Amino acid sequence: GGCMKNTKQSGFDFIPGIGNLALSGIRPFIGVLLGLLAGGVLIALSGVNPITAYMAMLEGAIGSPQAIANVLVRASPLLIGGVGVAIGIKAGLWNIGIEGYMYMGAIGAAMIGIATLPVPPIIHIVLSTLTAAVFAAIWGFVPAYLRAYRGVNEVVTTIMMNYVAIYFVSWMVHEPQPMAEPGAFFPMSLAIAPTATLPILMRGTSLHPGFLIGLVACVLFYFILRFTPFGFRTRMLGVNPEGSRYAGVNVKKQILFVFLIGALMGGVAG
């Protein structure tokens, strides 16, 4: 007997590999379209015209420069933190502790940000960001170690630690903690020093370069996952953990690294 290679090609396969690339690019748009359709059904069931609702949504999102700036500001931590989640999913890990990493990153950045340091603004911002990443990595090491070396389900540990991080940050910004704003109506930290704040890109808004950092992170990690040995091991782990082990991948070490990278990105988002 023998076998025959399936020579059937899609309309995109006139260039080798272009079919898979085209399909991978179309899938997100299909997902968005299905989400809009599902949302439209629910809106219609509530007695509102879906077209009217979606037009109002577009107006609020891109109807003015201020609206666009607001969307970009809110998208910045989602982009950066989302990269950390995506890396874990590629490795077959549900590292859903990003909320906790963001809280710990925020408290770490604030500790440095409220200090008056005799350094240029760029150095102060970098120091705050690095501190945020370190705080988040330390926090993320706990579920990472438990998952990699003890087999503890990462969903359970990360969700539980999210709540611990939230309450820890709440405690840190309540008096009489030294970083709490005295006499504040709402619990908050002391004001961030001007040298530690991100520059504003559009006058009259709070638009900062965070969305650019998020876009760069998306592109950078795409190439890392696609074209580096680390990325290959990560994708292999996500497809077949046992196969990865037999192929010589240090699965425990890889899980630890992927988890910590996700925690670092969450810290930077915070």
Short mmCIF file of C-alpha atoms in Angstrom, two decimals:
data_model
loop_
_atom_site.label_atom_id
_atom_site.label_comp_id
_atom_site.label_asym_id
_atom_site.label_seq_id
_atom_site.Cartn_x
_atom_site.Cartn_y
_atom_site.Cartn_z
CA GLY A 1 0.00 0.00 0.00
CA GLY A 2 0.98 3.59 -0.10
CA CYS A 3 -0.28 7.05 0.65
CA MET A 4 -1.12 10.08 -1.39
CA LYS A 5 -0.46 13.66 -0.35
CA ASN A 6 -3.60 15.74 -0.23
CA THR A 7 -3.03 18.35 -2.91
CA LYS A 8 -6.25 20.24 -2.36
CA GLN A 9 -5.46 23.89 -1.76
CA SER A 10 -7.46 26.80 -0.48
CA GLY A 11 -7.78 29.98 -2.43
CA PHE A 12 -5.05 31.53 -0.27
CA ASP A 13 -2.42 28.84 -0.94
CA PHE A 14 -0.93 30.23 -4.13
CA ILE A 15 1.98 31.28 -1.88
CA PRO A 16 3.27 28.60 0.55
CA GLY A 17 1.94 29.24 4.04
CA ILE A 18 -0.24 32.19 3.03
CA GLY A 19 -3.40 30.16 3.70
CA ASN A 20 -2.60 29.60 7.37
CA LEU A 21 -1.53 33.23 7.78
CA ALA A 22 -4.72 34.51 6.18
CA LEU A 23 -6.91 32.24 8.29
CA SER A 24 -5.12 33.22 11.50
CA GLY A 25 -5.67 36.87 10.60
CA ILE A 26 -9.35 36.38 9.85
CA ARG A 27 -10.22 34.47 13.02
CA PRO A 28 -10.11 37.50 15.37
CA PHE A 29 -12.47 39.43 13.09
CA ILE A 30 -14.87 36.48 12.99
CA GLY A 31 -14.77 36.37 16.79
CA VAL A 32 -15.55 40.09 17.04
CA LEU A 33 -18.38 39.75 14.52
CA LEU A 34 -19.94 36.85 16.43
CA GLY A 35 -19.63 38.81 19.66
CA LEU A 36 -21.40 41.80 18.11
CA LEU A 37 -24.15 39.56 16.77
CA ALA A 38 -24.65 37.92 20.16
CA GLY A 39 -24.67 41.32 21.85
CA GLY A 40 -27.14 42.63 19.28
CA VAL A 41 -29.54 39.79 20.06
CA LEU A 42 -29.41 40.58 23.78
CA ILE A 43 -29.85 44.30 23.15
CA ALA A 44 -32.84 43.63 20.91
CA LEU A 45 -34.39 41.36 23.54
CA SER A 46 -34.12 44.23 26.03
CA GLY A 47 -36.23 46.40 23.72
CA VAL A 48 -33.51 48.61 22.21
CA ASN A 49 -32.49 48.89 18.56
CA PRO A 50 -29.01 47.24 18.30
CA ILE A 51 -27.95 49.61 15.53
CA THR A 52 -28.77 52.62 17.71
CA ALA A 53 -26.86 51.08 20.61
CA TYR A 54 -23.80 50.28 18.52
CA MET A 55 -23.80 53.73 16.93
CA ALA A 56 -23.80 55.25 20.43
CA MET A 57 -20.95 52.93 21.38
CA LEU A 58 -18.91 54.05 18.36
CA GLU A 59 -19.67 57.70 19.10
CA GLY A 60 -18.44 57.27 22.67
CA ALA A 61 -15.31 55.42 21.55
CA ILE A 62 -14.13 57.32 18.46
CA GLY A 63 -16.52 60.26 18.20
CA SER A 64 -13.94 62.84 19.28
CA PRO A 65 -10.19 63.12 19.94
CA GLN A 66 -10.89 63.03 23.67
CA ALA A 67 -12.91 59.83 23.27
CA ILE A 68 -10.12 58.17 21.28
CA ALA A 69 -7.57 59.23 23.87
CA ASN A 70 -9.73 57.79 26.64
CA VAL A 71 -10.03 54.46 24.80
CA LEU A 72 -6.25 54.28 24.30
CA VAL A 73 -5.59 55.05 27.96
CA ARG A 74 -7.97 52.33 29.09
CA ALA A 75 -6.60 49.90 26.51
CA SER A 76 -2.98 50.35 27.60
CA PRO A 77 -2.97 48.05 30.66
CA LEU A 78 -5.24 45.59 28.85
CA LEU A 79 -2.77 45.34 25.96
CA ILE A 80 0.27 44.89 28.17
CA GLY A 81 -1.40 42.53 30.62
CA GLY A 82 -3.07 40.65 27.77
CA VAL A 83 0.34 39.80 26.34
CA GLY A 84 1.22 38.13 29.63
CA VAL A 85 -2.00 36.10 29.57
CA ALA A 86 -1.50 35.13 25.91
CA ILE A 87 1.99 33.77 26.54
CA GLY A 88 0.64 31.53 29.28
CA ILE A 89 -2.20 30.28 27.06
CA LYS A 90 0.31 29.43 24.33
CA ALA A 91 2.05 27.21 26.89
CA GLY A 92 -1.23 25.65 28.02
CA LEU A 93 -1.23 27.63 31.27
CA TRP A 94 -4.19 29.65 32.53
CA ASN A 95 -2.17 32.35 34.23
CA ILE A 96 -5.19 34.44 35.19
CA GLY A 97 -3.51 36.24 38.05
CA ILE A 98 -2.89 39.35 35.94
CA GLU A 99 -5.18 41.42 38.14
CA GLY A 100 -3.08 40.56 41.19
CA TYR A 101 0.14 41.23 39.29
CA MET A 102 -1.21 44.63 38.24
CA TYR A 103 -2.07 45.54 41.82
CA MET A 104 1.35 44.47 43.07
CA GLY A 105 3.03 46.27 40.19
CA ALA A 106 1.04 49.41 40.96
CA ILE A 107 2.08 49.39 44.61
CA GLY A 108 5.72 48.78 43.68
CA ALA A 109 5.71 51.58 41.12
CA ALA A 110 3.99 53.92 43.57
CA MET A 111 6.61 53.28 46.26
CA ILE A 112 9.29 54.57 43.91
CA GLY A 113 7.04 57.11 42.20
CA ILE A 114 6.15 59.03 45.37
CA ALA A 115 9.81 59.35 46.33
CA THR A 116 11.64 62.51 45.34
CA LEU A 117 14.75 61.16 43.63
CA PRO A 118 17.59 63.33 42.26
CA VAL A 119 17.39 61.67 38.83
CA PRO A 120 16.06 62.68 35.39
CA PRO A 121 12.38 61.86 34.70
CA ILE A 122 13.23 59.01 32.28
CA ILE A 123 15.32 57.29 34.97
CA HIS A 124 12.62 57.78 37.58
CA ILE A 125 9.98 56.29 35.27
CA VAL A 126 12.23 53.33 34.41
CA LEU A 127 13.00 52.69 38.08
CA SER A 128 9.28 52.75 38.92
CA THR A 129 8.49 50.37 36.07
CA LEU A 130 11.29 47.96 36.99
CA THR A 131 10.17 47.96 40.61
CA ALA A 132 6.64 47.19 39.48
CA ALA A 133 7.91 44.25 37.41
CA VAL A 134 9.99 42.90 40.30
CA PHE A 135 7.09 43.15 42.77
CA ALA A 136 4.80 41.33 40.36
CA ALA A 137 7.40 38.66 39.57
CA ILE A 138 7.88 37.93 43.27
CA TRP A 139 4.11 37.67 43.65
CA GLY A 140 3.82 35.45 40.60
CA PHE A 141 6.62 33.14 41.72
CA VAL A 142 4.32 31.53 44.29
CA PRO A 143 1.68 30.13 41.86
CA ALA A 144 4.43 29.51 39.29
CA TYR A 145 6.40 27.30 41.67
CA LEU A 146 3.28 25.52 42.90
CA ARG A 147 2.21 24.77 39.32
CA ALA A 148 5.62 23.76 37.99
CA TYR A 149 6.99 21.74 40.89
CA ARG A 150 3.94 20.70 42.91
CA GLY A 151 1.28 20.32 40.23
CA VAL A 152 -1.14 22.72 41.94
CA ASN A 153 -3.83 24.04 39.61
CA GLU A 154 -2.83 27.57 38.56
CA VAL A 155 -6.42 28.77 38.15
CA VAL A 156 -7.16 28.22 41.83
CA THR A 157 -3.93 29.76 43.16
CA THR A 158 -3.95 32.82 40.91
CA ILE A 159 -7.60 33.65 41.61
CA MET A 160 -7.06 33.32 45.36
CA MET A 161 -3.91 35.45 45.24
CA ASN A 162 -5.73 38.13 43.26
CA TYR A 163 -7.91 38.82 46.27
CA VAL A 164 -4.92 38.85 48.61
CA ALA A 165 -3.18 41.41 46.36
CA ILE A 166 -6.28 43.62 46.22
CA TYR A 167 -6.66 43.69 49.99
CA PHE A 168 -2.92 44.18 50.49
CA VAL A 169 -2.94 47.26 48.25
CA SER A 170 -6.05 48.54 50.03
CA TRP A 171 -4.26 48.17 53.35
CA MET A 172 -1.18 49.98 52.02
CA VAL A 173 -3.16 53.09 51.01
CA HIS A 174 -5.13 53.30 54.25
CA GLU A 175 -3.85 55.37 57.11
CA PRO A 176 -1.67 55.03 59.12
CA GLN A 177 0.50 53.36 56.46
CA PRO A 178 3.37 55.68 55.42
CA MET A 179 2.43 55.74 51.73
CA ALA A 180 -1.23 56.69 52.40
CA GLU A 181 -2.43 60.22 51.70
CA PRO A 182 -3.29 61.79 55.10
CA GLY A 183 -6.89 62.91 55.46
CA ALA A 184 -7.95 61.76 52.00
CA PHE A 185 -11.69 61.32 51.40
CA PHE A 186 -10.97 58.08 49.53
CA PRO A 187 -8.02 55.82 50.43
CA MET A 188 -5.15 56.65 48.09
CA SER A 189 -1.40 56.83 47.99
CA LEU A 190 0.64 59.97 48.28
CA ALA A 191 0.87 61.92 45.03
CA ILE A 192 3.24 60.55 42.40
CA ALA A 193 6.22 62.83 41.86
CA PRO A 194 6.10 64.79 38.57
CA THR A 195 9.37 63.18 37.49
CA ALA A 196 7.79 59.71 37.73
CA THR A 197 4.68 60.38 35.66
CA LEU A 198 4.40 59.36 32.03
CA PRO A 199 4.33 62.29 29.58
CA ILE A 200 0.98 63.41 28.18
CA LEU A 201 0.77 63.07 24.40
CA MET A 202 -2.41 65.11 23.84
CA ARG A 203 -3.13 68.30 25.74
CA GLY A 204 -6.40 68.26 27.63
CA THR A 205 -6.46 64.46 27.95
CA SER A 206 -4.69 61.79 30.01
CA LEU A 207 -3.25 60.09 26.92
CA HIS A 208 0.20 58.68 27.70
CA PRO A 209 2.57 56.36 25.73
CA GLY A 210 1.20 53.22 27.43
CA PHE A 211 -0.68 52.06 24.34
CA LEU A 212 2.53 52.32 22.30
CA ILE A 213 4.30 50.15 24.87
CA GLY A 214 1.45 47.66 24.57
CA LEU A 215 1.65 47.56 20.77
CA VAL A 216 5.43 47.09 20.86
CA ALA A 217 5.01 44.29 23.40
CA CYS A 218 2.47 42.55 21.14
CA VAL A 219 4.79 42.66 18.12
CA LEU A 220 7.89 41.72 20.14
CA PHE A 221 6.34 38.69 21.77
CA TYR A 222 4.83 37.56 18.49
CA PHE A 223 8.33 37.29 17.03
CA ILE A 224 9.67 35.71 20.23
CA LEU A 225 6.99 33.02 20.19
CA ARG A 226 7.28 32.47 16.46
CA PHE A 227 11.01 32.62 15.75
CA THR A 228 13.01 31.83 18.91
CA PRO A 229 13.87 28.56 20.68
CA PHE A 230 12.05 29.83 23.78
CA GLY A 231 8.95 30.45 21.71
CA PHE A 232 9.18 27.03 20.09
CA ARG A 233 9.46 25.33 23.48
CA THR A 234 6.52 27.36 24.75
CA ARG A 235 4.30 26.41 21.82
CA MET A 236 5.42 22.78 22.06
CA LEU A 237 4.52 22.74 25.74
CA GLY A 238 1.06 24.06 24.96
CA VAL A 239 0.41 21.44 22.31
CA ASN A 240 1.80 18.36 24.08
CA PRO A 241 3.43 18.57 27.54
CA GLU A 242 4.39 14.89 27.56
CA GLY A 243 5.82 15.12 24.07
CA SER A 244 7.82 18.17 25.12
CA ARG A 245 9.26 16.25 28.05
CA TYR A 246 10.30 13.35 25.81
CA ALA A 247 11.81 15.83 23.35
CA GLY A 248 14.15 17.11 26.06
CA VAL A 249 12.34 20.25 27.19
CA ASN A 250 12.70 21.02 30.89
CA VAL A 251 8.95 21.35 31.36
CA LYS A 252 9.09 22.57 34.96
CA LYS A 253 11.62 25.28 34.13
CA GLN A 254 9.65 26.33 31.06
CA ILE A 255 6.43 26.61 33.06
CA LEU A 256 8.21 28.72 35.66
CA PHE A 257 9.67 31.08 33.05
CA VAL A 258 6.39 31.49 31.17
CA PHE A 259 4.55 32.20 34.42
CA LEU A 260 7.09 34.79 35.51
CA ILE A 261 7.01 36.55 32.13
CA GLY A 262 3.25 36.84 32.47
CA ALA A 263 3.69 38.26 35.97
CA LEU A 264 6.30 40.76 34.73
CA MET A 265 3.94 42.00 32.01
CA GLY A 266 1.14 42.33 34.55
CA GLY A 267 3.46 44.35 36.78
CA VAL A 268 4.38 46.69 33.94
CA ALA A 269 0.68 47.13 33.18
CA GLY A 270 0.10 48.05 36.82
#
